[in-house]
Coordinates of C-alpha atoms in Angstrom, one line a residue:
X14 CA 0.0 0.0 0.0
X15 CA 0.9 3.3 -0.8
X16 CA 2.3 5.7 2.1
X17 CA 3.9 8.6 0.4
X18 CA 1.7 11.4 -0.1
X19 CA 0.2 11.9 -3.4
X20 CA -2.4 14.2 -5.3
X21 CA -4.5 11.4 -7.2
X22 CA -5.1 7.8 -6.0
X23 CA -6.2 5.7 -9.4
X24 CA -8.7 2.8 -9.8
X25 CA -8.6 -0.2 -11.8
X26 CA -11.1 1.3 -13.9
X27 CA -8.3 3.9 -15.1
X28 CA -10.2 6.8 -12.6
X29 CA -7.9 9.1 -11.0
X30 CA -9.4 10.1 -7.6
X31 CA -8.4 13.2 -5.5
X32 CA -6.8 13.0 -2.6
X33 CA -6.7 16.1 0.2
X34 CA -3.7 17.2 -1.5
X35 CA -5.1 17.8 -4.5
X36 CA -7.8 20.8 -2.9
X37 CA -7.0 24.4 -4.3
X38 CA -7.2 27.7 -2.0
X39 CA -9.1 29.0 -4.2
X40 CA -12.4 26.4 -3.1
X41 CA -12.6 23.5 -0.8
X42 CA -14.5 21.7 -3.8
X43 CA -11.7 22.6 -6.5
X44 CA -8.3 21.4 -7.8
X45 CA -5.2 22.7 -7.3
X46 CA -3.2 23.7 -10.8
X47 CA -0.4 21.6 -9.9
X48 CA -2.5 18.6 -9.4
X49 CA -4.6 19.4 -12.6
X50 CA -0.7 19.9 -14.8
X51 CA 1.0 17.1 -13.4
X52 CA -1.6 15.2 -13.8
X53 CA -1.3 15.4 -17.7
X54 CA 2.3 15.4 -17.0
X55 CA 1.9 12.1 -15.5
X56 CA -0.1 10.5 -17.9
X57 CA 1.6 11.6 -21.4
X58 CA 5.1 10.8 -19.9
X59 CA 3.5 7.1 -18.9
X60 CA 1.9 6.6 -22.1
X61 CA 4.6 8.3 -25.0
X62 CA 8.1 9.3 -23.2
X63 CA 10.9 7.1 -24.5
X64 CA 14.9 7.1 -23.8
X65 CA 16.7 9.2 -25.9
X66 CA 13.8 12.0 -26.2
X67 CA 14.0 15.0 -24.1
X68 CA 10.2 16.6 -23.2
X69 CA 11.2 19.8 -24.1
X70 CA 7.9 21.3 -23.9
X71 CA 4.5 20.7 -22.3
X72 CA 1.1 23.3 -22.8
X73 CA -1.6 23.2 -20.5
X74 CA -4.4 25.1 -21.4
X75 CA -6.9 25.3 -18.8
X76 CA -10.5 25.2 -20.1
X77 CA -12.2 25.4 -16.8
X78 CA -11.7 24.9 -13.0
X79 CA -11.5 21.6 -12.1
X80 CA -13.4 19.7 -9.1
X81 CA -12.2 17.3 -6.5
X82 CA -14.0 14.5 -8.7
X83 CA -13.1 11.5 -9.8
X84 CA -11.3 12.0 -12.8
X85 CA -10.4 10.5 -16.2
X86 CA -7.2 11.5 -18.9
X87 CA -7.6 10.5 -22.7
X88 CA -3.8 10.7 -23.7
X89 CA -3.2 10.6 -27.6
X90 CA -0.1 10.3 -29.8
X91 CA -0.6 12.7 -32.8
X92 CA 3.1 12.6 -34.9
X93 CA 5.8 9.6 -33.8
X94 CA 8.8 11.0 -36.1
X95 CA 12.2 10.2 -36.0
X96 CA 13.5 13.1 -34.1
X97 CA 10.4 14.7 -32.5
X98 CA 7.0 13.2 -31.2
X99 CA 3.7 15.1 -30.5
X100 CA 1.2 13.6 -28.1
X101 CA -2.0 15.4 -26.2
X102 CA -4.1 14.6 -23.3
X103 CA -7.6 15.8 -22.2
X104 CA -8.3 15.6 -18.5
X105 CA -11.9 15.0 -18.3
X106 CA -14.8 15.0 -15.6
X107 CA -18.0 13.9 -16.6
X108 CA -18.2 14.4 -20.4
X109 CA -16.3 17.8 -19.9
X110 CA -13.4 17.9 -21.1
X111 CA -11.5 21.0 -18.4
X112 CA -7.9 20.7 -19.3
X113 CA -5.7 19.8 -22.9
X114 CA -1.8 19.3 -22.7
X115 CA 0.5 19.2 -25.7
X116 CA 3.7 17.7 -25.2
X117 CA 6.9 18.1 -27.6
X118 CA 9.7 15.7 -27.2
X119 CA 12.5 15.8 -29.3
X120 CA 15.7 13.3 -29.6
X121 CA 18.9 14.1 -28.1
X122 CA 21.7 14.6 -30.0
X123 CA 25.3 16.5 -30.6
X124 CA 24.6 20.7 -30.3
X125 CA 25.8 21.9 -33.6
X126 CA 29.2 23.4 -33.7
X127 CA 30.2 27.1 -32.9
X128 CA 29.2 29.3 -29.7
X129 CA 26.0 30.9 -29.1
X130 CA 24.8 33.6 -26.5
X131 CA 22.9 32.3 -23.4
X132 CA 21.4 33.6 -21.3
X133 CA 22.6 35.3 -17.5
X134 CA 20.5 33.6 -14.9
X135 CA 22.7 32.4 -12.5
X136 CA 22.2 30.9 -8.7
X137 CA 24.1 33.9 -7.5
X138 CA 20.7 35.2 -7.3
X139 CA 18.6 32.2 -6.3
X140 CA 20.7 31.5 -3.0
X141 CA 18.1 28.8 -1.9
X142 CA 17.0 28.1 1.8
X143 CA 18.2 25.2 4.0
X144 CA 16.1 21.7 2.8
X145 CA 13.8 20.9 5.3
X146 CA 11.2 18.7 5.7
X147 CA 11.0 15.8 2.5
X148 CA 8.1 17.6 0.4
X149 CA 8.8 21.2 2.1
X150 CA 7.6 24.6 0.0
X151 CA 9.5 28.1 0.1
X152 CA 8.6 31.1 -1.5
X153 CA 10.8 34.4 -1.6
X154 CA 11.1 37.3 -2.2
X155 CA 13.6 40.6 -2.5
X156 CA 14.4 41.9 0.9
X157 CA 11.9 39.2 3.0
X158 CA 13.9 36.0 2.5
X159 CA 12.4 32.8 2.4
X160 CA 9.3 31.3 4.2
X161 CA 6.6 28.7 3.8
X162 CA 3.7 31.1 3.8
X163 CA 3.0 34.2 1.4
X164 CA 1.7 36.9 3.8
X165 CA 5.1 37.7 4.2
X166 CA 5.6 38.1 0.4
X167 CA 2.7 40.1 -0.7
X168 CA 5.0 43.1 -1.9
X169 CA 6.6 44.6 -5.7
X170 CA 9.8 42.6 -5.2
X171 CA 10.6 39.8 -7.7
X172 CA 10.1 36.6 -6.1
X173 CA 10.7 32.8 -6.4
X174 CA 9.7 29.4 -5.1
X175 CA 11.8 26.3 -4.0
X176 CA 10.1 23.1 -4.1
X177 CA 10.4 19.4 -3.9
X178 CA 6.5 18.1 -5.1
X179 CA 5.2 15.2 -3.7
X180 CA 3.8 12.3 -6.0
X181 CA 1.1 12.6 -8.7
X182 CA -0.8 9.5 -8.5
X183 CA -0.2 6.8 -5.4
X184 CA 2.1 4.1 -6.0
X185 CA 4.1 6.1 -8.7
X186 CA 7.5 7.7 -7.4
X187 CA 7.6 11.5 -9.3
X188 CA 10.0 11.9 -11.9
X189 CA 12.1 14.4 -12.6
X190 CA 10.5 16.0 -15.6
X191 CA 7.0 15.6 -13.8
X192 CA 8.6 17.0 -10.8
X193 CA 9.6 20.4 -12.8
X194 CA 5.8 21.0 -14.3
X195 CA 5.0 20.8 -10.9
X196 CA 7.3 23.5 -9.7
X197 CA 7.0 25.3 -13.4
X198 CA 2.9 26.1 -12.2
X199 CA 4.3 28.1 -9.3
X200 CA 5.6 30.8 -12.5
X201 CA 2.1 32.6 -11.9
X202 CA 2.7 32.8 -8.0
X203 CA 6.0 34.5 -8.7
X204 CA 4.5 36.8 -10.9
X205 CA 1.0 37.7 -9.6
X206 CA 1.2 37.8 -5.6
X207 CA 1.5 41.1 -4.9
X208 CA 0.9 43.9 -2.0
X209 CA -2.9 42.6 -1.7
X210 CA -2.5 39.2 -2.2
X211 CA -3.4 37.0 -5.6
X212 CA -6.4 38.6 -8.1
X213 CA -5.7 36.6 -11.3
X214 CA -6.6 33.1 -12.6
X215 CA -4.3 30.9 -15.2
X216 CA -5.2 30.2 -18.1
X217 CA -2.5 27.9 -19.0
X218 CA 0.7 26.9 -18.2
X219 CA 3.9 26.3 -20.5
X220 CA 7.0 24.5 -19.3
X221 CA 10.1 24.8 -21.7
X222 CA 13.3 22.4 -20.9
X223 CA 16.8 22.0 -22.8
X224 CA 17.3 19.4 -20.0
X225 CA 15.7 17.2 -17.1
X226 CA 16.9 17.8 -13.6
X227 CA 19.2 16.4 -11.5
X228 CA 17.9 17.5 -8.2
X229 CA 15.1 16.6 -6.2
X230 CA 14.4 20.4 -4.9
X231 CA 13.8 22.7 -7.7
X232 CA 12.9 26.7 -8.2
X233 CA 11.9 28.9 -10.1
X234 CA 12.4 32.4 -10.3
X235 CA 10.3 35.5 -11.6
X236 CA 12.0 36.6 -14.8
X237 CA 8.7 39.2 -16.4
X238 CA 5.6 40.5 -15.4
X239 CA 3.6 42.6 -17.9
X240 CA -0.1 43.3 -16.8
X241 CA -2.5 45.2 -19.1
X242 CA -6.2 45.5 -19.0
X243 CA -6.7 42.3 -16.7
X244 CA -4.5 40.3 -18.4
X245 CA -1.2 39.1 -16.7
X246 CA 2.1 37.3 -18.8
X247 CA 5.0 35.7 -16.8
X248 CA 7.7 34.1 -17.3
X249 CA 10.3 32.6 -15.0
X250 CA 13.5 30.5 -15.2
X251 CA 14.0 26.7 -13.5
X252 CA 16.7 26.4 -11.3
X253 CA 18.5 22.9 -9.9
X254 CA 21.4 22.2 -8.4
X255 CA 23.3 22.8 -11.5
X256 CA 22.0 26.2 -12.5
X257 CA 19.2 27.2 -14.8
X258 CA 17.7 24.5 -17.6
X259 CA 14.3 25.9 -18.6
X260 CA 11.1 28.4 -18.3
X261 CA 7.9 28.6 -17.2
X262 CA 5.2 31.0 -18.9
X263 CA 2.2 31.7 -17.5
X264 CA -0.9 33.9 -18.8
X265 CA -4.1 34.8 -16.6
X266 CA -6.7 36.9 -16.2
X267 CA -8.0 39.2 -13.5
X268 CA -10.3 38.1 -11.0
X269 CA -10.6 40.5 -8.3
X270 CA -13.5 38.9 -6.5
X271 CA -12.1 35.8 -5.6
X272 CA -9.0 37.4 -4.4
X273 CA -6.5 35.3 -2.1
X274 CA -4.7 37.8 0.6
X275 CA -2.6 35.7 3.0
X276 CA -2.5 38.5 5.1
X277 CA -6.3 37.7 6.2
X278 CA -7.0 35.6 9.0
X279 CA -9.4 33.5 6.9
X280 CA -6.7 32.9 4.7
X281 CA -5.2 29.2 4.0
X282 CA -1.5 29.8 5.9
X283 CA 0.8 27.7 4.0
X284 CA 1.5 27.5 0.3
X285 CA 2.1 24.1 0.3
X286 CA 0.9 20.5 -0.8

């Protein structure tokens, strides 16, 4: 049986039930987005990752929110070529259909010869905490250091989150490139919490990779933030042990009413799974 925590718990029926871990902040009767991404995550990875080919790319476009029901996935191969394969999944309730992913893998080969310009991300400015507890959550921010909750974060100041996600379905260890979708959703905490909390709702999420990770913890760290007219883009850059190895992009839109300030008593304290 199963011990380690997880977000899903699946049936032999091929339903994927929520667990606990899996409720949002934003309802007691919704998912969470990281359950909701790694969820597809999960299941294209399962179905259509082979050795040799990188994911390099995974959309989520969120159709809808998403309920703490049981759940099904209908994953799809659309192109097996030689050097890059395309495969979807819908994550369905009911008949609806409240989530699609894309994912892009392509083969791994020689880079081509000659020197290109990179970019300057470093871990000079991602100095991350002390590990704690096996699944802990840290956010930070400019000036306020790191903590487990975002009361103390709700300011202008870039910011950025250290995480080491907990499994997707029970029974199945995480895997690295599951692991960094996971901590890739956290690009639209980085970008929207500000002085009065978080106003805006995703849309979709897009995790770009020139390689898997080697560590266990990951971050990611706010890199843009353009708001206009209710809409919100940001981006932010994936940090391991080794240094930077991919982004996250996030668009959402404004949604002032269902506001989450930590600062407020009624608020859910920790940002965590």
């Amino acid at each position: 049986m199963a011990t380690r925590p997880a977000h899903f718990v699946s049936d032999p029926d091929g339903m994927f039930h929520p667990t606990e871990n899996a409720r949002s902040r934003w309802g007691d009767d919704m998912l969470n987005g990281p359950a909701v991404v790694s969820l597809a995550a999960f299941n294209l990875e399962q179905r259509f990752g082979l050795p040799g080919f990188l994911p390099a790319r995974l959309t989520v476009d969120l159709f809808k929110a998403a309920r703490r029901v049981p759940t099904s996935v209908r994953p799809r191969l659309v192109r097996d070529g030689r050097r890059i394969r395309n495969a979807e999944c819908d994550i369905v309730q009911g008949e609806v259909i409240v989530a699609r992913a894309t994912l892009v893998q392509y083969r791994q080969s020689e880079p081509p010869p000659g020197q290109e310009w990179g970019g300057e991300a470093s871990l000079a400015s991602f100095t991350p905490p002390v590990k704690g507890e096996p699944h802990a959550f840290f956010i930070g921010s400019d000036g306020a250091g790191w903590s487990p909750s975002g009361e103390a974060h709700q300011n202008t100041s870039r910011k950025r989150v250290y995480h080491n996600p907990i499994d997707v379905v029970a029974g199945h260890d995480i895997t690295p490139f599951v692991r960094t979708v996971v901590v890739a959703e956290a690009t639209s905490l980085v970008s929207n919490l500000g002085t009065k909390g978080i106003g805006y709702i995703n849309g979709d999420l897009t995790v770009a990779l020139s390689r898997l990770p080697i560590s266990e913890y990951i971050g990611v760290q706010g890199d843009s933030h353009w708001v206009a007219e209710g809409v919100s883009v940001g981006t932010g850059t994936l940090f391991d042990d080794d240094g930077p190895f991919g982004t996250g992009l996030v668009t959402a839109i404004a949604n002032p009413a269902a506001q989450i300030d930590f600062s407020r008593p009624d608020a859910m304290p920790k940002l965590s799974v």
